[in-house]
Tab-separated table of C-alpha atoms in Angstrom:
chain	number	residue	atom	x	y	z
A	1	MET	CA	-11.469	1.993	41.514
A	2	GLN	CA	-12.722	2.826	38.019
A	3	THR	CA	-10.385	1.927	35.128
A	4	LEU	CA	-9.410	4.928	32.976
A	5	LEU	CA	-8.102	4.509	29.444
A	6	ASP	CA	-5.245	6.688	28.229
A	7	LEU	CA	-5.954	8.041	24.722
A	8	LYS	CA	-2.267	7.953	23.805
A	9	LEU	CA	-2.143	4.253	24.636
A	10	LEU	CA	-5.273	3.651	22.571
A	11	ALA	CA	-3.779	5.486	19.565
A	12	THR	CA	-0.579	3.432	19.822
A	13	PHE	CA	-2.588	0.216	20.090
A	14	VAL	CA	-4.701	1.029	17.007
A	15	ARG	CA	-1.632	1.840	14.928
A	16	ALA	CA	0.113	-1.343	16.031
A	17	ALA	CA	-2.991	-3.387	15.195
A	18	HIS	CA	-3.094	-2.011	11.652
A	19	SER	CA	0.641	-2.000	10.898
A	20	GLY	CA	1.395	-5.413	12.415
A	21	THR	CA	4.857	-4.334	13.604
A	22	LEU	CA	5.964	-2.306	16.594
A	23	SER	CA	8.838	-0.809	14.576
A	24	ALA	CA	6.366	0.736	12.113
A	25	THR	CA	4.201	1.923	14.985
A	26	ALA	CA	7.207	3.588	16.627
A	27	ILE	CA	7.889	5.595	13.468
A	28	GLN	CA	4.247	6.667	13.186
A	29	VAL	CA	3.923	7.858	16.778
A	30	GLY	CA	7.417	9.355	16.987
A	31	ARG	CA	8.600	7.134	19.836
A	32	THR	CA	11.227	4.434	20.245
A	33	GLN	CA	10.197	0.822	19.790
A	34	SER	CA	10.873	0.128	23.468
A	35	THR	CA	8.516	2.983	24.428
A	36	VAL	CA	5.813	1.566	22.171
A	37	THR	CA	6.295	-1.849	23.764
A	38	MET	CA	5.899	-0.329	27.234
A	39	GLN	CA	2.760	1.555	26.143
A	40	ILE	CA	1.176	-1.650	24.872
A	41	GLN	CA	2.119	-3.424	28.090
A	42	ARG	CA	0.584	-0.611	30.171
A	43	LEU	CA	-2.652	-0.890	28.208
A	44	GLU	CA	-2.707	-4.665	28.637
A	45	GLU	CA	-2.135	-4.258	32.379
A	46	THR	CA	-4.943	-1.699	32.587
A	47	LEU	CA	-7.369	-4.061	30.820
A	48	GLY	CA	-6.055	-7.241	32.404
A	49	GLN	CA	-5.964	-8.822	28.937
A	50	SER	CA	-3.267	-9.785	26.444
A	51	LEU	CA	-3.970	-7.857	23.233
A	52	PHE	CA	-1.193	-9.112	20.937
A	53	HIS	CA	0.584	-12.293	20.003
A	54	ARG	CA	4.304	-11.484	19.623
A	55	SER	CA	6.568	-13.160	17.066
A	56	GLY	CA	9.790	-12.437	15.244
A	57	SER	CA	7.869	-11.106	12.239
A	58	GLY	CA	5.659	-8.713	14.184
A	59	VAL	CA	2.468	-8.700	16.227
A	60	SER	CA	-1.057	-10.007	15.622
A	61	LEU	CA	-4.217	-9.449	17.611
A	62	THR	CA	-5.432	-11.956	20.175
A	63	GLY	CA	-9.141	-12.634	20.460
A	64	ALA	CA	-9.342	-9.982	23.169
A	65	GLY	CA	-7.332	-7.602	20.983
A	66	GLU	CA	-9.727	-8.040	18.064
A	67	ARG	CA	-12.705	-7.287	20.316
A	68	PHE	CA	-10.995	-4.283	21.886
A	69	LEU	CA	-9.896	-2.791	18.543
A	70	GLY	CA	-13.462	-1.772	17.656
A	71	TYR	CA	-13.886	-0.048	21.018
A	72	ALA	CA	-10.532	1.733	20.743
A	73	GLU	CA	-11.300	3.015	17.236
A	74	ARG	CA	-14.724	4.280	18.320
A	75	ILE	CA	-13.280	6.018	21.394
A	76	LEU	CA	-10.638	7.797	19.304
A	77	ARG	CA	-13.180	8.704	16.639
A	78	LEU	CA	-15.575	10.173	19.225
A	79	HIS	CA	-12.689	12.059	20.823
A	80	ASP	CA	-11.725	13.646	17.508
A	81	GLU	CA	-15.350	14.452	16.699
A	82	ALA	CA	-15.771	16.161	20.056
A	83	VAL	CA	-12.576	18.194	19.609
A	84	SER	CA	-13.612	19.156	16.071
A	85	ALA	CA	-17.131	20.117	17.153
A	86	PHE	CA	-16.061	22.389	20.012
A	87	SER	CA	-12.784	23.844	18.805
A	88	ASP	CA	-10.874	24.718	15.665
A	89	LYS	CA	-8.398	21.894	16.269
A	90	GLY	CA	-8.132	18.693	14.281
A	91	LEU	CA	-7.711	18.058	10.561
A	92	HIS	CA	-10.541	18.852	8.174
A	93	GLY	CA	-10.936	19.082	4.424
A	94	SER	CA	-10.759	16.862	1.376
A	95	MET	CA	-8.207	15.735	-1.155
A	96	VAL	CA	-8.003	13.807	-4.422
A	97	PHE	CA	-5.512	10.974	-4.200
A	98	GLY	CA	-4.158	8.985	-7.168
A	99	CYS	CA	-2.699	5.489	-7.228
A	100	PRO	CA	-2.031	2.695	-9.769
A	101	GLU	CA	-4.566	-0.110	-9.397
A	102	ASP	CA	-2.177	-2.782	-8.119
A	103	TYR	CA	-0.919	-0.494	-5.351
A	104	LEU	CA	-4.476	0.590	-4.651
A	105	ILE	CA	-5.616	-2.989	-4.093
A	106	THR	CA	-2.517	-4.090	-2.192
A	107	PHE	CA	-1.692	-1.126	0.039
A	108	PHE	CA	-4.447	1.474	0.109
A	109	PRO	CA	-6.998	-0.228	2.432
A	110	ALA	CA	-4.496	-0.334	5.308
A	111	LEU	CA	-3.289	3.215	4.596
A	112	LEU	CA	-6.807	4.636	4.451
A	113	LYS	CA	-8.129	2.774	7.486
A	114	SER	CA	-5.227	3.717	9.735
A	115	PHE	CA	-5.325	7.378	8.638
A	116	GLY	CA	-9.115	7.573	8.835
A	117	THR	CA	-9.080	6.243	12.381
A	118	ILE	CA	-6.949	9.183	13.506
A	119	HIS	CA	-8.407	11.839	11.162
A	120	PRO	CA	-12.054	10.931	10.475
A	121	ASP	CA	-12.973	14.392	9.175
A	122	VAL	CA	-10.637	14.256	6.180
A	123	GLU	CA	-12.384	13.153	2.974
A	124	ILE	CA	-10.191	11.270	0.476
A	125	LYS	CA	-11.353	10.792	-3.113
A	126	VAL	CA	-9.438	8.218	-5.133
A	127	VAL	CA	-8.368	8.158	-8.788
A	128	SER	CA	-6.824	4.966	-10.194
A	129	ALA	CA	-4.533	5.314	-13.222
A	130	PRO	CA	-1.028	4.351	-14.469
A	131	SER	CA	1.848	6.435	-13.133
A	132	PRO	CA	2.413	8.537	-16.301
A	133	GLU	CA	-1.259	9.555	-16.262
A	134	LEU	CA	-1.059	10.356	-12.551
A	135	ASN	CA	2.008	12.519	-13.179
A	136	ARG	CA	0.036	14.424	-15.829
A	137	LEU	CA	-2.877	14.930	-13.433
A	138	LEU	CA	-0.510	16.128	-10.707
A	139	HIS	CA	1.123	18.622	-13.077
A	140	ALA	CA	-2.331	19.917	-14.054
A	141	SER	CA	-3.352	20.103	-10.356
A	142	GLN	CA	-6.295	17.803	-11.062
A	143	ILE	CA	-5.233	15.548	-8.194
A	144	ASP	CA	-3.517	16.589	-4.973
A	145	MET	CA	-1.262	13.628	-4.223
A	146	ALA	CA	-0.341	10.253	-5.678
A	147	ILE	CA	1.711	7.143	-5.190
A	148	THR	CA	3.588	6.696	-8.464
A	149	SER	CA	6.155	4.277	-9.857
A	150	THR	CA	9.621	5.169	-11.086
A	151	PRO	CA	12.474	3.052	-12.471
A	152	GLU	CA	14.916	5.296	-10.592
A	153	ILE	CA	15.185	3.343	-7.334
A	154	HIS	CA	18.516	4.713	-6.107
A	155	ASP	CA	17.298	8.103	-4.842
A	156	ARG	CA	16.572	7.097	-1.251
A	157	HIS	CA	15.302	10.577	-0.444
A	158	LYS	CA	12.320	10.054	-2.747
A	159	ILE	CA	11.728	6.279	-2.843
A	160	VAL	CA	9.408	5.035	-0.108
A	161	ARG	CA	9.774	1.341	-0.997
A	162	THR	CA	10.700	-0.851	-3.967
A	163	GLU	CA	8.598	-3.550	-5.607
A	164	GLN	CA	9.698	-6.399	-7.860
A	165	LEU	CA	7.896	-6.943	-11.148
A	166	ALA	CA	7.104	-10.552	-12.037
A	167	TRP	CA	5.991	-12.657	-14.986
A	168	VAL	CA	2.784	-14.477	-14.065
A	169	GLY	CA	1.166	-17.568	-15.567
A	170	SER	CA	-1.305	-20.342	-14.844
A	171	LYS	CA	1.395	-23.061	-14.705
A	172	PRO	CA	4.576	-23.199	-12.596
A	173	ALA	CA	6.867	-23.363	-15.639
A	174	LEU	CA	6.842	-21.958	-19.161
A	175	GLU	CA	7.536	-24.351	-22.032
A	176	LEU	CA	8.462	-22.577	-25.263
A	177	HIS	CA	7.207	-25.509	-27.339
A	178	ASP	CA	3.703	-24.584	-26.152
A	179	PHE	CA	3.794	-21.731	-28.693
A	180	PRO	CA	3.952	-23.142	-32.255
A	181	ASP	CA	4.743	-19.787	-33.882
A	182	GLY	CA	7.560	-19.157	-31.409
A	183	ALA	CA	6.051	-15.920	-30.113
A	184	ILE	CA	5.057	-15.816	-26.445
A	185	PRO	CA	1.574	-14.306	-25.994
A	186	LEU	CA	1.494	-11.542	-23.400
A	187	ALA	CA	-1.384	-9.936	-21.506
A	188	MET	CA	-0.254	-6.386	-20.830
A	189	PRO	CA	-1.441	-3.292	-19.000
A	190	ALA	CA	-1.903	0.043	-20.759
A	191	SER	CA	0.911	0.954	-23.146
A	192	ASN	CA	1.799	4.012	-21.046
A	193	ALA	CA	2.173	1.923	-17.871
A	194	MET	CA	5.693	1.307	-16.581
A	195	ASP	CA	4.936	-2.420	-16.237
A	196	HIS	CA	4.255	-2.536	-19.992
A	197	LYS	CA	7.474	-0.757	-20.947
A	198	ALA	CA	9.588	-2.793	-18.514
A	199	ALA	CA	8.213	-6.083	-19.870
A	200	CYS	CA	8.712	-5.165	-23.530
A	201	ASP	CA	12.219	-3.834	-22.882
A	202	ALA	CA	13.168	-7.046	-21.061
A	203	MET	CA	11.883	-9.236	-23.909
A	204	ASP	CA	13.607	-7.114	-26.554
A	205	GLU	CA	16.944	-7.129	-24.699
A	206	ALA	CA	16.735	-10.918	-24.319
A	207	GLY	CA	15.962	-11.317	-28.042
A	208	MET	CA	12.755	-13.241	-27.265
A	209	ARG	CA	9.800	-13.168	-29.638
A	210	TYR	CA	6.475	-12.084	-28.197
A	211	LYS	CA	3.110	-10.722	-29.186
A	212	ILE	CA	0.689	-8.644	-27.155
A	213	SER	CA	-2.380	-10.829	-27.389
A	214	TYR	CA	-4.447	-9.139	-24.698
A	215	ALA	CA	-4.479	-5.634	-23.281
A	216	SER	CA	-6.341	-4.418	-20.218
A	217	ASN	CA	-6.236	-1.302	-18.081
A	218	SER	CA	-7.584	-3.429	-15.235
A	219	LEU	CA	-5.500	-5.626	-12.957
A	220	THR	CA	-8.555	-7.859	-12.608
A	221	GLY	CA	-8.614	-8.308	-16.386
A	222	LEU	CA	-4.921	-9.231	-16.531
A	223	ILE	CA	-5.372	-11.757	-13.731
A	224	ALA	CA	-8.335	-13.311	-15.561
A	225	VAL	CA	-6.314	-13.750	-18.755
A	226	ALA	CA	-3.363	-15.222	-16.838
A	227	ARG	CA	-5.722	-17.688	-15.151
A	228	SER	CA	-7.054	-18.771	-18.532
A	229	GLY	CA	-3.576	-19.917	-19.573
A	230	LEU	CA	-3.873	-18.070	-22.879
A	231	ALA	CA	-1.134	-15.559	-22.136
A	232	ILE	CA	1.593	-14.561	-19.703
A	233	SER	CA	1.087	-11.341	-17.754
A	234	VAL	CA	3.309	-9.001	-15.757
A	235	MET	CA	2.457	-7.382	-12.447
A	236	MET	CA	3.856	-6.369	-9.107
A	237	GLN	CA	5.016	-9.520	-7.339
A	238	LYS	CA	3.102	-8.651	-4.159
A	239	ALA	CA	-0.132	-8.452	-6.173
A	240	VAL	CA	0.134	-11.978	-7.651
A	241	PRO	CA	-2.843	-14.105	-6.501
A	242	ALA	CA	-2.112	-17.369	-4.692
A	243	ASP	CA	-3.523	-19.496	-7.537
A	244	LEU	CA	-1.084	-18.098	-10.142
A	245	TYR	CA	2.641	-18.749	-10.543
A	246	ILE	CA	5.630	-16.426	-10.746
A	247	LEU	CA	7.641	-17.504	-13.790
A	248	LYS	CA	11.424	-17.496	-13.989
A	249	SER	CA	13.583	-18.961	-16.792
A	250	PRO	CA	13.300	-18.797	-19.766
A	251	MET	CA	11.520	-15.484	-19.187
A	252	PRO	CA	13.999	-12.603	-18.817
A	253	ALA	CA	14.543	-10.883	-15.477
A	254	LEU	CA	12.307	-7.920	-14.759
A	255	PRO	CA	13.389	-4.786	-12.877
A	256	GLN	CA	12.257	-3.339	-9.605
A	257	LEU	CA	10.181	-0.189	-9.520
A	258	GLY	CA	10.402	2.486	-6.855
A	259	LEU	CA	7.284	3.820	-5.151
A	260	GLN	CA	7.235	7.520	-4.388
A	261	VAL	CA	4.720	9.926	-2.887
A	262	VAL	CA	4.282	13.001	-5.083
A	263	THR	CA	2.257	16.099	-4.205
A	264	SER	CA	0.882	18.695	-6.595
A	265	SER	CA	2.606	22.067	-6.416
A	266	THR	CA	-0.722	23.679	-5.473
A	267	ALA	CA	-1.634	21.210	-2.691
A	268	ARG	CA	-0.719	22.876	0.601
A	269	SER	CA	-3.363	21.894	3.161
A	270	PRO	CA	-2.393	20.377	6.544
A	271	ALA	CA	-4.562	17.340	5.751
A	272	ILE	CA	-2.637	16.612	2.551
A	273	THR	CA	0.688	17.052	4.324
A	274	ALA	CA	-0.418	14.734	7.130
A	275	PHE	CA	-1.611	12.027	4.717
A	276	GLY	CA	1.661	12.198	2.780
A	277	ASP	CA	3.646	11.802	6.001
A	278	HIS	CA	1.390	8.927	7.025
A	279	ILE	CA	2.022	7.087	3.728
A	280	ARG	CA	5.787	7.602	3.920
A	281	ASN	CA	5.860	6.296	7.485
A	282	LEU	CA	3.609	3.256	7.019
A	283	LEU	CA	4.074	2.094	3.411
A	284	PRO	CA	7.572	0.605	3.889
A	285	PHE	CA	6.150	-1.816	6.451
A	286	LEU	CA	3.021	-3.057	4.617
């Protein structure tokens, strides 16, 4: 008897493969975690292959799962193309999406790939800028949607996740005697970035002397300066490369920032709404 693949099971499998947790997948597909588990098991029984390694921290693809993922994504893509070609169903259109560079590098590939697998006919153009600039572009309707930072992390209706800021250097510990003039050299992002303000406020409140020795609008530039050992930088803790160190004392504590998804008042398309829902559902688990 010929084996038939259920598209719903394929969609659940693809989402689980990209999110790495069945709890995140359950939220995305609107099912309970136990239902998602049963769907994955049904697919594995249909194929006669184990697709995931299970652990307390989530799921990861087996060798068979990695091979099958490409097939599953192509099947779903062809399905959506066929539906779009012969009916008015399915999401179409384009949007301009904004995001700070550190979030763009850390989170956006998984968000875009998982959304694009389900909605291949939606075109997403990306603008990278600090949150205050993104807020200006949203207000002017020059971008449709953005992930932005806010220091107000207590409004759980708006905050999708929180991220810890961190001091970053080339050595595991900071020795103040390394700076003869007593001023700690800092490599900082743009002056309108929230990271910049948070770092300066923390230093001022601690009464610590500092000087902004390097400035860069690029996360890559800040990482390069930190690697050189010529200055201390500040960035989202999740974005710190493995070869750099997160510095504690004597550097003052830095705050957390909240991540929120903001849509322009003029952006009303179903594609924009769907992408916003997708980000809110998946981002907390990345």
